[in-house]
Tab-separated table of N, CA and C in Angstrom:
chain	number	residue	atom	x	y	z
A	662	UNK	N	9.616	-31.115	-23.464
A	662	UNK	CA	9.785	-30.996	-22.014
A	662	UNK	C	10.026	-29.523	-21.693
A	663	UNK	N	9.167	-28.938	-20.933
A	663	UNK	CA	9.282	-27.542	-20.546
A	663	UNK	C	9.922	-27.487	-19.155
A	664	UNK	N	11.113	-26.910	-19.096
A	664	UNK	CA	11.850	-26.797	-17.843
A	664	UNK	C	11.474	-25.470	-17.199
A	665	UNK	N	10.525	-25.528	-16.279
A	665	UNK	CA	10.024	-24.321	-15.625
A	665	UNK	C	10.089	-24.579	-14.126
A	666	UNK	N	11.313	-24.829	-13.653
A	666	UNK	CA	11.514	-25.227	-12.258
A	666	UNK	C	11.294	-24.107	-11.253
A	667	UNK	N	11.586	-22.916	-11.631
A	667	UNK	CA	11.516	-21.810	-10.661
A	667	UNK	C	10.709	-20.639	-11.234
A	668	UNK	N	9.403	-20.802	-11.294
A	668	UNK	CA	8.595	-19.695	-11.834
A	668	UNK	C	8.649	-18.480	-10.909
A	669	UNK	N	8.719	-17.329	-11.506
A	669	UNK	CA	8.651	-16.086	-10.736
A	669	UNK	C	7.197	-15.843	-10.400
A	670	UNK	N	6.910	-15.074	-9.375
A	670	UNK	CA	5.509	-14.819	-8.999
A	670	UNK	C	4.652	-14.310	-10.169
A	671	UNK	N	5.254	-13.504	-11.038
A	671	UNK	CA	4.461	-12.993	-12.165
A	671	UNK	C	4.190	-14.087	-13.231
A	672	UNK	N	4.958	-15.183	-13.175
A	672	UNK	CA	4.727	-16.291	-14.121
A	672	UNK	C	3.543	-17.161	-13.732
A	673	UNK	N	3.260	-17.245	-12.445
A	673	UNK	CA	2.267	-18.185	-11.916
A	673	UNK	C	0.921	-18.106	-12.649
A	674	UNK	N	0.334	-16.914	-12.820
A	674	UNK	CA	-0.966	-16.880	-13.487
A	674	UNK	C	-0.923	-17.380	-14.945
A	675	UNK	N	0.248	-17.322	-15.559
A	675	UNK	CA	0.369	-17.722	-16.961
A	675	UNK	C	0.703	-19.193	-17.179
A	676	UNK	N	1.165	-19.874	-16.155
A	676	UNK	CA	1.614	-21.254	-16.328
A	676	UNK	C	0.510	-22.180	-16.828
A	677	UNK	N	-0.617	-22.188	-16.175
A	677	UNK	CA	-1.700	-23.089	-16.561
A	677	UNK	C	-2.151	-22.769	-17.987
A	678	UNK	N	-2.344	-21.506	-18.288
A	678	UNK	CA	-2.788	-21.120	-19.633
A	678	UNK	C	-1.759	-21.515	-20.689
A	679	UNK	N	-0.482	-21.377	-20.369
A	679	UNK	CA	0.572	-21.773	-21.297
A	679	UNK	C	0.452	-23.253	-21.654
A	680	UNK	N	0.349	-24.123	-20.627
A	680	UNK	CA	0.276	-25.555	-20.877
A	680	UNK	C	-1.046	-25.939	-21.565
A	681	UNK	N	-2.106	-25.268	-21.249
A	681	UNK	CA	-3.392	-25.519	-21.920
A	681	UNK	C	-3.285	-25.168	-23.401
A	682	UNK	N	-2.705	-24.019	-23.702
A	682	UNK	CA	-2.530	-23.590	-25.098
A	682	UNK	C	-1.594	-24.530	-25.834
A	683	UNK	N	-0.518	-24.950	-25.172
A	683	UNK	CA	0.429	-25.884	-25.790
A	683	UNK	C	-0.261	-27.214	-26.122
A	684	UNK	N	-1.056	-27.723	-25.187
A	684	UNK	CA	-1.778	-28.985	-25.425
A	684	UNK	C	-2.742	-28.842	-26.584
A	685	UNK	N	-3.456	-27.720	-26.662
A	685	UNK	CA	-4.403	-27.504	-27.763
A	685	UNK	C	-3.687	-27.407	-29.098
A	686	UNK	N	-2.504	-26.795	-29.112
A	686	UNK	CA	-1.748	-26.632	-30.359
A	686	UNK	C	-1.048	-27.918	-30.779
A	687	UNK	N	-0.706	-28.772	-29.803
A	687	UNK	CA	0.049	-30.002	-30.088
A	687	UNK	C	-0.652	-31.203	-29.444
A	688	UNK	N	-1.871	-31.503	-29.878
A	688	UNK	CA	-2.651	-32.527	-29.191
A	688	UNK	C	-2.075	-33.942	-29.245
A	689	UNK	N	-1.249	-34.236	-30.241
A	689	UNK	CA	-0.738	-35.596	-30.415
A	689	UNK	C	0.684	-35.794	-29.953
A	690	UNK	N	1.268	-34.769	-29.365
A	690	UNK	CA	2.647	-34.885	-28.904
A	690	UNK	C	2.690	-35.070	-27.373
A	691	UNK	N	3.765	-35.694	-26.923
A	691	UNK	CA	3.977	-35.847	-25.483
A	691	UNK	C	4.497	-34.519	-24.947
A	692	UNK	N	3.853	-34.023	-23.917
A	692	UNK	CA	4.260	-32.780	-23.281
A	692	UNK	C	4.564	-33.069	-21.830
A	693	UNK	N	5.725	-32.627	-21.396
A	693	UNK	CA	6.089	-32.804	-19.990
A	693	UNK	C	6.632	-31.494	-19.432
A	694	UNK	N	6.681	-31.454	-18.121
A	694	UNK	CA	7.212	-30.288	-17.422
A	694	UNK	C	8.239	-30.768	-16.425
A	695	UNK	N	9.312	-30.008	-16.275
A	695	UNK	CA	10.296	-30.285	-15.241
A	695	UNK	C	10.041	-29.315	-14.099
A	696	UNK	N	9.927	-29.862	-12.897
A	696	UNK	CA	9.654	-29.044	-11.717
A	696	UNK	C	10.753	-29.260	-10.686
A	697	UNK	N	11.009	-28.245	-9.902
A	697	UNK	CA	12.017	-28.328	-8.846
A	697	UNK	C	11.533	-29.246	-7.730
A	698	UNK	N	12.418	-30.053	-7.198
A	698	UNK	CA	12.059	-30.964	-6.126
A	698	UNK	C	11.869	-30.270	-4.788
A	699	UNK	N	12.104	-28.983	-4.723
A	699	UNK	CA	11.932	-28.287	-3.466
A	699	UNK	C	10.641	-27.459	-3.448
A	700	UNK	N	9.730	-27.755	-4.340
A	700	UNK	CA	8.443	-27.060	-4.358
A	700	UNK	C	7.773	-27.128	-2.996
A	701	UNK	N	7.762	-28.305	-2.399
A	701	UNK	CA	7.073	-28.472	-1.117
A	701	UNK	C	7.677	-27.594	-0.055
A	702	UNK	N	8.965	-27.299	-0.157
A	702	UNK	CA	9.617	-26.481	0.858
A	702	UNK	C	9.299	-25.006	0.678
A	703	UNK	N	9.423	-24.528	-0.544
A	703	UNK	CA	9.242	-23.107	-0.780
A	703	UNK	C	7.775	-22.720	-0.881
A	704	UNK	N	6.950	-23.666	-1.282
A	704	UNK	CA	5.502	-23.454	-1.345
A	704	UNK	C	5.084	-22.233	-2.158
A	705	UNK	N	5.874	-21.897	-3.204
A	705	UNK	CA	5.342	-20.837	-4.022
A	705	UNK	C	4.125	-21.394	-4.730
A	706	UNK	N	3.172	-20.554	-5.014
A	706	UNK	CA	1.853	-21.053	-5.396
A	706	UNK	C	1.728	-21.560	-6.837
A	707	UNK	N	2.645	-22.442	-7.240
A	707	UNK	CA	2.517	-23.049	-8.563
A	707	UNK	C	1.253	-23.880	-8.575
A	708	UNK	N	0.487	-23.791	-9.610
A	708	UNK	CA	-0.787	-24.506	-9.706
A	708	UNK	C	-0.558	-25.868	-10.389
A	709	UNK	N	0.230	-26.687	-9.710
A	709	UNK	CA	0.646	-27.965	-10.295
A	709	UNK	C	-0.535	-28.877	-10.590
A	710	UNK	N	-1.572	-28.854	-9.774
A	710	UNK	CA	-2.735	-29.715	-10.015
A	710	UNK	C	-3.406	-29.356	-11.337
A	711	UNK	N	-3.500	-28.069	-11.633
A	711	UNK	CA	-4.100	-27.640	-12.896
A	711	UNK	C	-3.161	-27.882	-14.069
A	712	UNK	N	-1.877	-27.723	-13.863
A	712	UNK	CA	-0.905	-27.970	-14.926
A	712	UNK	C	-0.944	-29.432	-15.341
A	713	UNK	N	-1.058	-30.332	-14.355
A	713	UNK	CA	-1.048	-31.788	-14.642
A	713	UNK	C	-2.196	-32.184	-15.573
A	714	UNK	N	-3.260	-31.425	-15.598
A	714	UNK	CA	-4.373	-31.718	-16.513
A	714	UNK	C	-3.978	-31.566	-17.982
A	715	UNK	N	-2.899	-30.813	-18.252
A	715	UNK	CA	-2.516	-30.502	-19.624
A	715	UNK	C	-1.186	-31.094	-20.048
A	716	UNK	N	-0.511	-31.836	-19.168
A	716	UNK	CA	0.758	-32.475	-19.526
A	716	UNK	C	0.644	-33.981	-19.354
A	717	UNK	N	1.538	-34.694	-20.031
A	717	UNK	CA	1.534	-36.152	-19.915
A	717	UNK	C	2.233	-36.607	-18.641
A	718	UNK	N	3.251	-35.878	-18.223
A	718	UNK	CA	3.929	-36.202	-16.971
A	718	UNK	C	4.778	-35.026	-16.509
A	719	UNK	N	5.213	-35.106	-15.249
A	719	UNK	CA	6.067	-34.087	-14.634
A	719	UNK	C	7.345	-34.773	-14.169
A	720	UNK	N	8.486	-34.252	-14.607
A	720	UNK	CA	9.790	-34.725	-14.169
A	720	UNK	C	10.208	-33.878	-12.975
A	721	UNK	N	10.401	-34.514	-11.837
A	721	UNK	CA	10.678	-33.766	-10.613
A	721	UNK	C	12.150	-33.916	-10.247
A	722	UNK	N	12.834	-32.809	-10.170
A	722	UNK	CA	14.245	-32.810	-9.750
A	722	UNK	C	14.294	-33.122	-8.267
A	723	UNK	N	14.379	-34.376	-7.924
A	723	UNK	CA	14.379	-34.799	-6.534
A	723	UNK	C	15.801	-35.103	-6.080
A	724	UNK	N	16.631	-34.039	-6.154
A	724	UNK	CA	18.035	-34.162	-5.747
A	724	UNK	C	18.624	-32.784	-5.517
A	725	UNK	N	19.863	-32.763	-5.048
A	725	UNK	CA	20.592	-31.514	-4.732
A	725	UNK	C	19.857	-30.668	-3.691
A	726	UNK	N	19.505	-31.276	-2.589
A	726	UNK	CA	18.793	-30.600	-1.527
A	726	UNK	C	19.706	-29.768	-0.619
A	727	UNK	N	20.971	-30.098	-0.563
A	727	UNK	CA	21.869	-29.518	0.438
A	727	UNK	C	22.973	-28.714	-0.207
A	728	UNK	N	23.351	-27.614	0.406
A	728	UNK	CA	24.447	-26.799	-0.082
A	728	UNK	C	25.587	-26.670	0.926
A	729	UNK	N	25.277	-26.667	2.183
A	729	UNK	CA	26.289	-26.417	3.210
A	729	UNK	C	26.618	-27.651	4.037
A	730	UNK	N	26.105	-28.787	3.637
A	730	UNK	CA	26.390	-30.058	4.313
A	730	UNK	C	26.800	-31.081	3.283
A	731	UNK	N	27.648	-32.027	3.684
A	731	UNK	CA	27.873	-33.166	2.809
A	731	UNK	C	26.581	-33.955	2.769
A	732	UNK	N	26.369	-34.619	1.671
A	732	UNK	CA	25.115	-35.360	1.557
A	732	UNK	C	25.155	-36.251	0.338
A	733	UNK	N	24.271	-37.222	0.316
A	733	UNK	CA	24.058	-37.946	-0.934
A	733	UNK	C	23.298	-37.026	-1.875
A	734	UNK	N	23.416	-37.214	-3.188
A	734	UNK	CA	22.680	-36.350	-4.104
A	734	UNK	C	21.160	-36.454	-3.931
A	735	UNK	N	20.662	-37.647	-3.666
A	735	UNK	CA	19.206	-37.839	-3.579
A	735	UNK	C	18.850	-38.847	-2.490
A	736	UNK	N	18.911	-38.422	-1.228
A	736	UNK	CA	18.536	-39.364	-0.160
A	736	UNK	C	17.077	-39.756	-0.279
A	737	UNK	N	16.805	-41.035	-0.231
A	737	UNK	CA	15.430	-41.500	-0.332
A	737	UNK	C	14.641	-41.034	0.899
A	738	UNK	N	15.230	-41.187	2.067
A	738	UNK	CA	14.619	-40.767	3.319
A	738	UNK	C	15.643	-39.960	4.096
A	739	UNK	N	15.255	-39.496	5.258
A	739	UNK	CA	16.149	-38.900	6.231
A	739	UNK	C	16.487	-37.449	5.943
A	740	UNK	N	17.570	-37.003	6.534
A	740	UNK	CA	17.991	-35.615	6.562
A	740	UNK	C	18.418	-35.344	8.001
A	741	UNK	N	18.835	-34.113	8.271
A	741	UNK	CA	19.281	-33.810	9.634
A	741	UNK	C	18.916	-32.384	9.992
A	742	UNK	N	18.546	-32.183	11.246
A	742	UNK	CA	18.240	-30.847	11.748
A	742	UNK	C	17.227	-30.112	10.886
A	743	UNK	N	17.574	-28.890	10.518
A	743	UNK	CA	16.710	-28.074	9.668
A	743	UNK	C	16.367	-28.794	8.368
A	744	UNK	N	17.271	-29.628	7.902
A	744	UNK	CA	17.107	-30.313	6.623
A	744	UNK	C	16.365	-31.644	6.723
A	745	UNK	N	15.872	-31.987	7.892
A	745	UNK	CA	15.108	-33.227	8.014
A	745	UNK	C	13.930	-33.149	7.064
A	746	UNK	N	13.743	-34.106	6.255
A	746	UNK	CA	12.647	-34.083	5.311
A	746	UNK	C	13.061	-33.622	3.917
A	747	UNK	N	14.313	-33.180	3.754
A	747	UNK	CA	14.791	-32.849	2.420
A	747	UNK	C	15.195	-34.161	1.758
A	748	UNK	N	14.232	-34.823	1.166
A	748	UNK	CA	14.531	-36.130	0.583
A	748	UNK	C	13.499	-36.476	-0.505
A	749	UNK	N	13.806	-37.517	-1.239
A	749	UNK	CA	12.972	-37.931	-2.374
A	749	UNK	C	11.560	-38.302	-1.924
A	750	UNK	N	11.466	-39.061	-0.857
A	750	UNK	CA	10.163	-39.510	-0.378
A	750	UNK	C	9.233	-38.325	-0.088
A	751	UNK	N	9.710	-37.362	0.663
A	751	UNK	CA	8.858	-36.223	1.012
A	751	UNK	C	8.525	-35.387	-0.231
A	752	UNK	N	9.473	-35.224	-1.109
A	752	UNK	CA	9.233	-34.468	-2.347
A	752	UNK	C	8.118	-35.121	-3.151
A	753	UNK	N	8.230	-36.419	-3.349
A	753	UNK	CA	7.232	-37.109	-4.173
A	753	UNK	C	5.870	-37.138	-3.478
A	754	UNK	N	5.854	-37.300	-2.176
A	754	UNK	CA	4.581	-37.247	-1.460
A	754	UNK	C	3.908	-35.878	-1.625
A	755	UNK	N	4.706	-34.825	-1.577
A	755	UNK	CA	4.167	-33.493	-1.770
A	755	UNK	C	3.467	-33.389	-3.137
A	756	UNK	N	4.176	-33.768	-4.196
A	756	UNK	CA	3.609	-33.642	-5.538
A	756	UNK	C	2.390	-34.538	-5.738
A	757	UNK	N	2.432	-35.736	-5.218
A	757	UNK	CA	1.283	-36.644	-5.350
A	757	UNK	C	0.085	-36.100	-4.567
A	758	UNK	N	0.332	-35.612	-3.374
A	758	UNK	CA	-0.781	-35.042	-2.584
A	758	UNK	C	-1.349	-33.795	-3.245
A	759	UNK	N	-0.492	-32.957	-3.803
A	759	UNK	CA	-0.959	-31.738	-4.462
A	759	UNK	C	-1.778	-32.028	-5.696
A	760	UNK	N	-1.389	-33.063	-6.447
A	760	UNK	CA	-2.041	-33.351	-7.733
A	760	UNK	C	-3.071	-34.469	-7.657
A	761	UNK	N	-2.916	-35.385	-6.698
A	761	UNK	CA	-3.773	-36.552	-6.661
A	761	UNK	C	-3.515	-37.507	-7.821
A	762	UNK	N	-2.334	-37.383	-8.445
A	762	UNK	CA	-2.058	-38.157	-9.645
A	762	UNK	C	-0.615	-38.668	-9.633
A	763	UNK	N	-0.388	-39.783	-8.982
A	763	UNK	CA	0.962	-40.357	-8.924
A	763	UNK	C	1.447	-40.873	-10.271
A	764	UNK	N	0.526	-41.256	-11.137
A	764	UNK	CA	0.910	-41.841	-12.428
A	764	UNK	C	1.638	-40.853	-13.332
A	765	UNK	N	1.479	-39.565	-13.097
A	765	UNK	CA	2.123	-38.566	-13.934
A	765	UNK	C	3.401	-37.999	-13.322
A	766	UNK	N	3.837	-38.543	-12.197
A	766	UNK	CA	5.013	-38.021	-11.510
A	766	UNK	C	6.227	-38.909	-11.742
A	767	UNK	N	7.307	-38.352	-12.263
A	767	UNK	CA	8.572	-39.068	-12.474
A	767	UNK	C	9.617	-38.543	-11.492
A	768	UNK	N	10.346	-39.463	-10.882
A	768	UNK	CA	11.426	-39.096	-9.977
A	768	UNK	C	12.666	-38.821	-10.815
A	769	UNK	N	13.232	-37.622	-10.675
A	769	UNK	CA	14.492	-37.295	-11.322
A	769	UNK	C	15.632	-37.837	-10.458
A	770	UNK	N	16.479	-38.681	-11.022
A	770	UNK	CA	17.592	-39.265	-10.293
A	770	UNK	C	18.900	-38.761	-10.889
A	771	UNK	N	19.814	-38.311	-10.063
A	771	UNK	CA	21.085	-37.792	-10.580
A	771	UNK	C	22.070	-38.909	-10.899
A	772	UNK	N	22.718	-38.812	-12.019
A	772	UNK	CA	23.766	-39.759	-12.358
A	772	UNK	C	25.117	-39.073	-12.275
A	773	UNK	N	25.424	-38.611	-11.070
A	773	UNK	CA	26.711	-38.017	-10.756
A	773	UNK	C	26.941	-38.174	-9.266
A	774	UNK	N	28.172	-37.976	-8.858
A	774	UNK	CA	28.501	-37.980	-7.456
A	774	UNK	C	28.774	-36.571	-6.988
A	775	UNK	N	28.642	-36.350	-5.703
A	775	UNK	CA	28.973	-35.062	-5.088
A	775	UNK	C	30.203	-35.272	-4.227
A	776	UNK	N	31.247	-34.489	-4.504
A	776	UNK	CA	32.508	-34.621	-3.792
A	776	UNK	C	32.793	-33.328	-3.032
A	777	UNK	N	33.150	-33.468	-1.765
A	777	UNK	CA	33.552	-32.328	-0.947
A	777	UNK	C	34.956	-32.567	-0.423
A	778	UNK	N	35.723	-31.476	-0.295
A	778	UNK	CA	37.061	-31.525	0.282
A	778	UNK	C	37.075	-30.707	1.564
A	779	UNK	N	38.083	-30.921	2.400
A	779	UNK	CA	38.222	-30.191	3.663
A	779	UNK	C	36.981	-30.329	4.526
A	780	UNK	N	36.493	-31.540	4.655
A	780	UNK	CA	35.277	-31.821	5.389
A	780	UNK	C	35.565	-31.866	6.881
A	781	UNK	N	34.660	-31.312	7.655
A	781	UNK	CA	34.778	-31.270	9.110
A	781	UNK	C	34.085	-32.505	9.704
A	782	UNK	N	33.901	-32.485	10.996
A	782	UNK	CA	33.307	-33.597	11.708
A	782	UNK	C	31.820	-33.776	11.419
A	783	UNK	N	31.278	-34.922	11.850
A	783	UNK	CA	29.868	-35.201	11.619
A	783	UNK	C	28.967	-34.316	12.482
A	784	UNK	N	27.781	-34.035	11.962
A	784	UNK	CA	26.779	-33.291	12.726
A	784	UNK	C	26.145	-34.180	13.796
A	785	UNK	N	26.128	-35.461	13.525
A	785	UNK	CA	25.546	-36.447	14.429
A	785	UNK	C	26.554	-37.578	14.585
A	786	UNK	N	27.002	-37.850	15.784
A	786	UNK	CA	28.026	-38.868	15.982
A	786	UNK	C	27.559	-40.259	15.565
A	787	UNK	N	26.260	-40.460	15.430
A	787	UNK	CA	25.727	-41.766	15.025
A	787	UNK	C	25.478	-41.879	13.527
A	788	UNK	N	25.697	-40.792	12.782
A	788	UNK	CA	25.396	-40.789	11.360
A	788	UNK	C	26.469	-39.996	10.618
A	789	UNK	N	27.359	-40.683	9.936
A	789	UNK	CA	28.484	-40.033	9.249
A	789	UNK	C	28.147	-39.384	7.923
A	790	UNK	N	26.916	-39.472	7.481
A	790	UNK	CA	26.531	-38.921	6.191
A	790	UNK	C	26.522	-37.409	6.194
A	791	UNK	N	26.028	-36.806	7.235
A	791	UNK	CA	25.838	-35.360	7.283
A	791	UNK	C	27.005	-34.720	8.036
A	792	UNK	N	27.844	-33.965	7.320
A	792	UNK	CA	29.038	-33.371	7.908
A	792	UNK	C	29.137	-31.889	7.573
A	793	UNK	N	29.800	-31.146	8.447
A	793	UNK	CA	30.064	-29.730	8.198
A	793	UNK	C	31.065	-29.603	7.047
A	794	UNK	N	30.859	-28.580	6.221
A	794	UNK	CA	31.789	-28.336	5.122
A	794	UNK	C	31.768	-26.868	4.748
A	795	UNK	N	32.935	-26.328	4.452
A	795	UNK	CA	33.032	-24.935	4.012
A	795	UNK	C	33.260	-24.833	2.509
A	796	UNK	N	33.721	-25.922	1.908
A	796	UNK	CA	34.022	-25.898	0.473
A	796	UNK	C	32.772	-26.146	-0.363
A	797	UNK	N	32.875	-25.808	-1.629
A	797	UNK	CA	31.780	-26.080	-2.561
A	797	UNK	C	31.857	-27.525	-3.027
A	798	UNK	N	30.729	-28.079	-3.320
A	798	UNK	CA	30.690	-29.445	-3.819
A	798	UNK	C	31.147	-29.473	-5.278
A	799	UNK	N	31.719	-30.600	-5.638
A	799	UNK	CA	32.131	-30.835	-7.022
A	799	UNK	C	31.223	-31.911	-7.597
A	800	UNK	N	30.761	-31.711	-8.792
A	800	UNK	CA	29.916	-32.703	-9.469
A	800	UNK	C	30.823	-33.607	-10.296
A	801	UNK	N	30.747	-34.905	-10.028
A	801	UNK	CA	31.544	-35.895	-10.743
A	801	UNK	C	30.601	-36.741	-11.567
A	802	UNK	N	30.705	-36.723	-12.906
A	802	UNK	CA	29.820	-37.582	-13.715
A	802	UNK	C	29.940	-39.035	-13.268
A	803	UNK	N	28.818	-39.715	-13.274
A	803	UNK	CA	28.747	-41.092	-12.779
A	803	UNK	C	29.801	-41.985	-13.396
A	804	UNK	N	30.006	-41.873	-14.711
A	804	UNK	CA	30.958	-42.757	-15.397
A	804	UNK	C	32.412	-42.484	-14.979
A	805	UNK	N	32.643	-41.339	-14.298
A	805	UNK	CA	34.008	-40.979	-13.870
A	805	UNK	C	34.243	-41.187	-12.372
A	806	UNK	N	33.257	-41.708	-11.668
A	806	UNK	CA	33.398	-41.891	-10.216
A	806	UNK	C	34.563	-42.792	-9.852
A	807	UNK	N	34.835	-43.804	-10.660
A	807	UNK	CA	35.956	-44.700	-10.351
A	807	UNK	C	37.296	-43.988	-10.426
A	808	UNK	N	37.374	-42.869	-11.136
A	808	UNK	CA	38.628	-42.127	-11.268
A	808	UNK	C	38.868	-41.135	-10.149
A	809	UNK	N	38.048	-41.154	-9.110
A	809	UNK	CA	38.191	-40.203	-8.007
A	809	UNK	C	39.203	-40.655	-6.955
A	810	UNK	N	39.693	-41.878	-7.077
A	810	UNK	CA	40.607	-42.399	-6.075
A	810	UNK	C	39.898	-43.124	-4.949
A	811	UNK	N	38.586	-43.210	-5.016
A	811	UNK	CA	37.803	-43.924	-4.019
A	811	UNK	C	37.507	-45.319	-4.532
A	812	UNK	N	37.452	-46.288	-3.639
A	812	UNK	CA	37.015	-47.635	-4.006
A	812	UNK	C	35.504	-47.691	-3.755
A	813	UNK	N	34.721	-47.574	-4.814
A	813	UNK	CA	33.263	-47.518	-4.671
A	813	UNK	C	32.685	-48.768	-4.046
A	814	UNK	N	33.386	-49.895	-4.165
A	814	UNK	CA	32.909	-51.136	-3.567
A	814	UNK	C	33.005	-51.128	-2.044
A	815	UNK	N	33.759	-50.189	-1.500
A	815	UNK	CA	33.919	-50.093	-0.044
A	815	UNK	C	33.060	-48.979	0.542
A	816	UNK	N	32.061	-48.553	-0.192
A	816	UNK	CA	31.184	-47.483	0.287
A	816	UNK	C	30.439	-47.926	1.528
A	817	UNK	N	30.212	-46.973	2.406
A	817	UNK	CA	29.365	-47.192	3.580
A	817	UNK	C	27.909	-47.052	3.139
A	818	UNK	N	27.004	-47.582	3.911
A	818	UNK	CA	25.587	-47.528	3.586
A	818	UNK	C	24.831	-46.827	4.704
A	819	UNK	N	24.106	-45.773	4.372
A	819	UNK	CA	23.264	-45.098	5.345
A	819	UNK	C	21.880	-45.733	5.261
A	820	UNK	N	21.545	-46.523	6.256
A	820	UNK	CA	20.277	-47.257	6.210
A	820	UNK	C	19.056	-46.361	6.433
A	821	UNK	N	19.261	-45.156	6.971
A	821	UNK	CA	18.139	-44.231	7.123
A	821	UNK	C	17.831	-43.497	5.808
A	822	UNK	N	18.877	-43.002	5.158
A	822	UNK	CA	18.691	-42.289	3.902
A	822	UNK	C	18.607	-43.249	2.714
A	823	UNK	N	19.081	-44.487	2.893
A	823	UNK	CA	19.095	-45.523	1.855
A	823	UNK	C	20.027	-45.157	0.695
A	824	UNK	N	21.244	-44.730	1.059
A	824	UNK	CA	22.225	-44.300	0.057
A	824	UNK	C	23.633	-44.705	0.473
A	825	UNK	N	24.518	-44.871	-0.546
A	825	UNK	CA	25.927	-45.138	-0.249
A	825	UNK	C	26.677	-43.808	-0.109
A	826	UNK	N	27.790	-43.865	0.577
A	826	UNK	CA	28.676	-42.721	0.643
A	826	UNK	C	30.066	-43.201	1.069
A	827	UNK	N	31.055	-42.376	0.810
A	827	UNK	CA	32.418	-42.700	1.220
A	827	UNK	C	32.960	-41.516	2.001
A	828	UNK	N	33.510	-41.813	3.157
A	828	UNK	CA	34.144	-40.801	3.990
A	828	UNK	C	35.603	-41.205	4.120
A	829	UNK	N	36.498	-40.392	3.571
A	829	UNK	CA	37.930	-40.630	3.667
A	829	UNK	C	38.480	-39.697	4.731
A	830	UNK	N	38.690	-40.230	5.932
A	830	UNK	CA	39.124	-39.427	7.069
A	830	UNK	C	40.500	-38.814	6.843
A	831	UNK	N	41.410	-39.597	6.235
A	831	UNK	CA	42.777	-39.095	6.024
A	831	UNK	C	42.802	-37.894	5.081
A	832	UNK	N	42.067	-37.974	3.997
A	832	UNK	CA	42.054	-36.885	3.014
A	832	UNK	C	40.968	-35.847	3.306
A	833	UNK	N	40.147	-36.107	4.329
A	833	UNK	CA	39.025	-35.225	4.686
A	833	UNK	C	38.139	-34.956	3.482
A	834	UNK	N	37.809	-36.052	2.797
A	834	UNK	CA	36.969	-35.979	1.602
A	834	UNK	C	35.737	-36.855	1.773
A	835	UNK	N	34.655	-36.395	1.218
A	835	UNK	CA	33.375	-37.103	1.286
A	835	UNK	C	32.814	-37.204	-0.125
A	836	UNK	N	32.336	-38.398	-0.471
A	836	UNK	CA	31.715	-38.607	-1.778
A	836	UNK	C	30.348	-39.218	-1.578
A	837	UNK	N	29.331	-38.545	-2.058
A	837	UNK	CA	27.968	-39.067	-2.057
A	837	UNK	C	27.576	-39.414	-3.476
A	838	UNK	N	26.903	-40.540	-3.671
A	838	UNK	CA	26.548	-40.970	-5.027
A	838	UNK	C	25.418	-41.989	-4.969
A	839	UNK	N	24.942	-42.367	-6.103
A	839	UNK	CA	23.952	-43.425	-6.216
A	839	UNK	C	24.641	-44.676	-6.741
A	840	UNK	N	24.122	-45.829	-6.386
A	840	UNK	CA	24.619	-47.073	-6.967
A	840	UNK	C	23.402	-47.984	-7.217
A	841	UNK	N	23.655	-49.193	-7.652
A	841	UNK	CA	22.567	-50.097	-7.987
A	841	UNK	C	21.651	-50.316	-6.783
A	842	UNK	N	22.222	-50.484	-5.627
A	842	UNK	CA	21.435	-50.746	-4.421
A	842	UNK	C	20.500	-49.545	-4.096
A	843	UNK	N	21.013	-48.342	-4.172
A	843	UNK	CA	20.177	-47.164	-3.840
A	843	UNK	C	19.104	-46.944	-4.900
A	844	UNK	N	19.417	-47.245	-6.142
A	844	UNK	CA	18.405	-47.097	-7.201
A	844	UNK	C	17.296	-48.143	-7.059
A	845	UNK	N	17.676	-49.331	-6.627
A	845	UNK	CA	16.656	-50.376	-6.392
A	845	UNK	C	15.734	-49.955	-5.267
């Protein structure tokens, strides 16, 4: 698995040749590439369609879209304001449209929660998922989510983004994570 999520402009001309040479040298091995899920947003000219001809599949990091807002790690749909469209669905549509090959695209799903402290009010009074925040997010491994002091069974459900989240108004804390329902 070649993790080449953020190629520099000078790397672009060499990417296709690299994967072609690798395939020729290792014809019987599985070769994959990891790509950033924000390719569609930044539109740097990665030649993903040509790369796909030489790899068995592409693992797409379809998570961690937000830095200055509370959020689920990988909203299936939705987003807010400038970030509308920062989601798994749009990311995967971009890669499938660019390559014409959905069979080689894997969705990268995060197995951790995102925790924010000192959270401010919601950006949209009808949607508590997206909130102002000045603090940095904390990554909580999935197996440790129960130790955060939150009752995961009482999570709220964002039907637009198709994800669970917990908003603790008293502690001004927000936890975004995946669960069985969101993975389904």
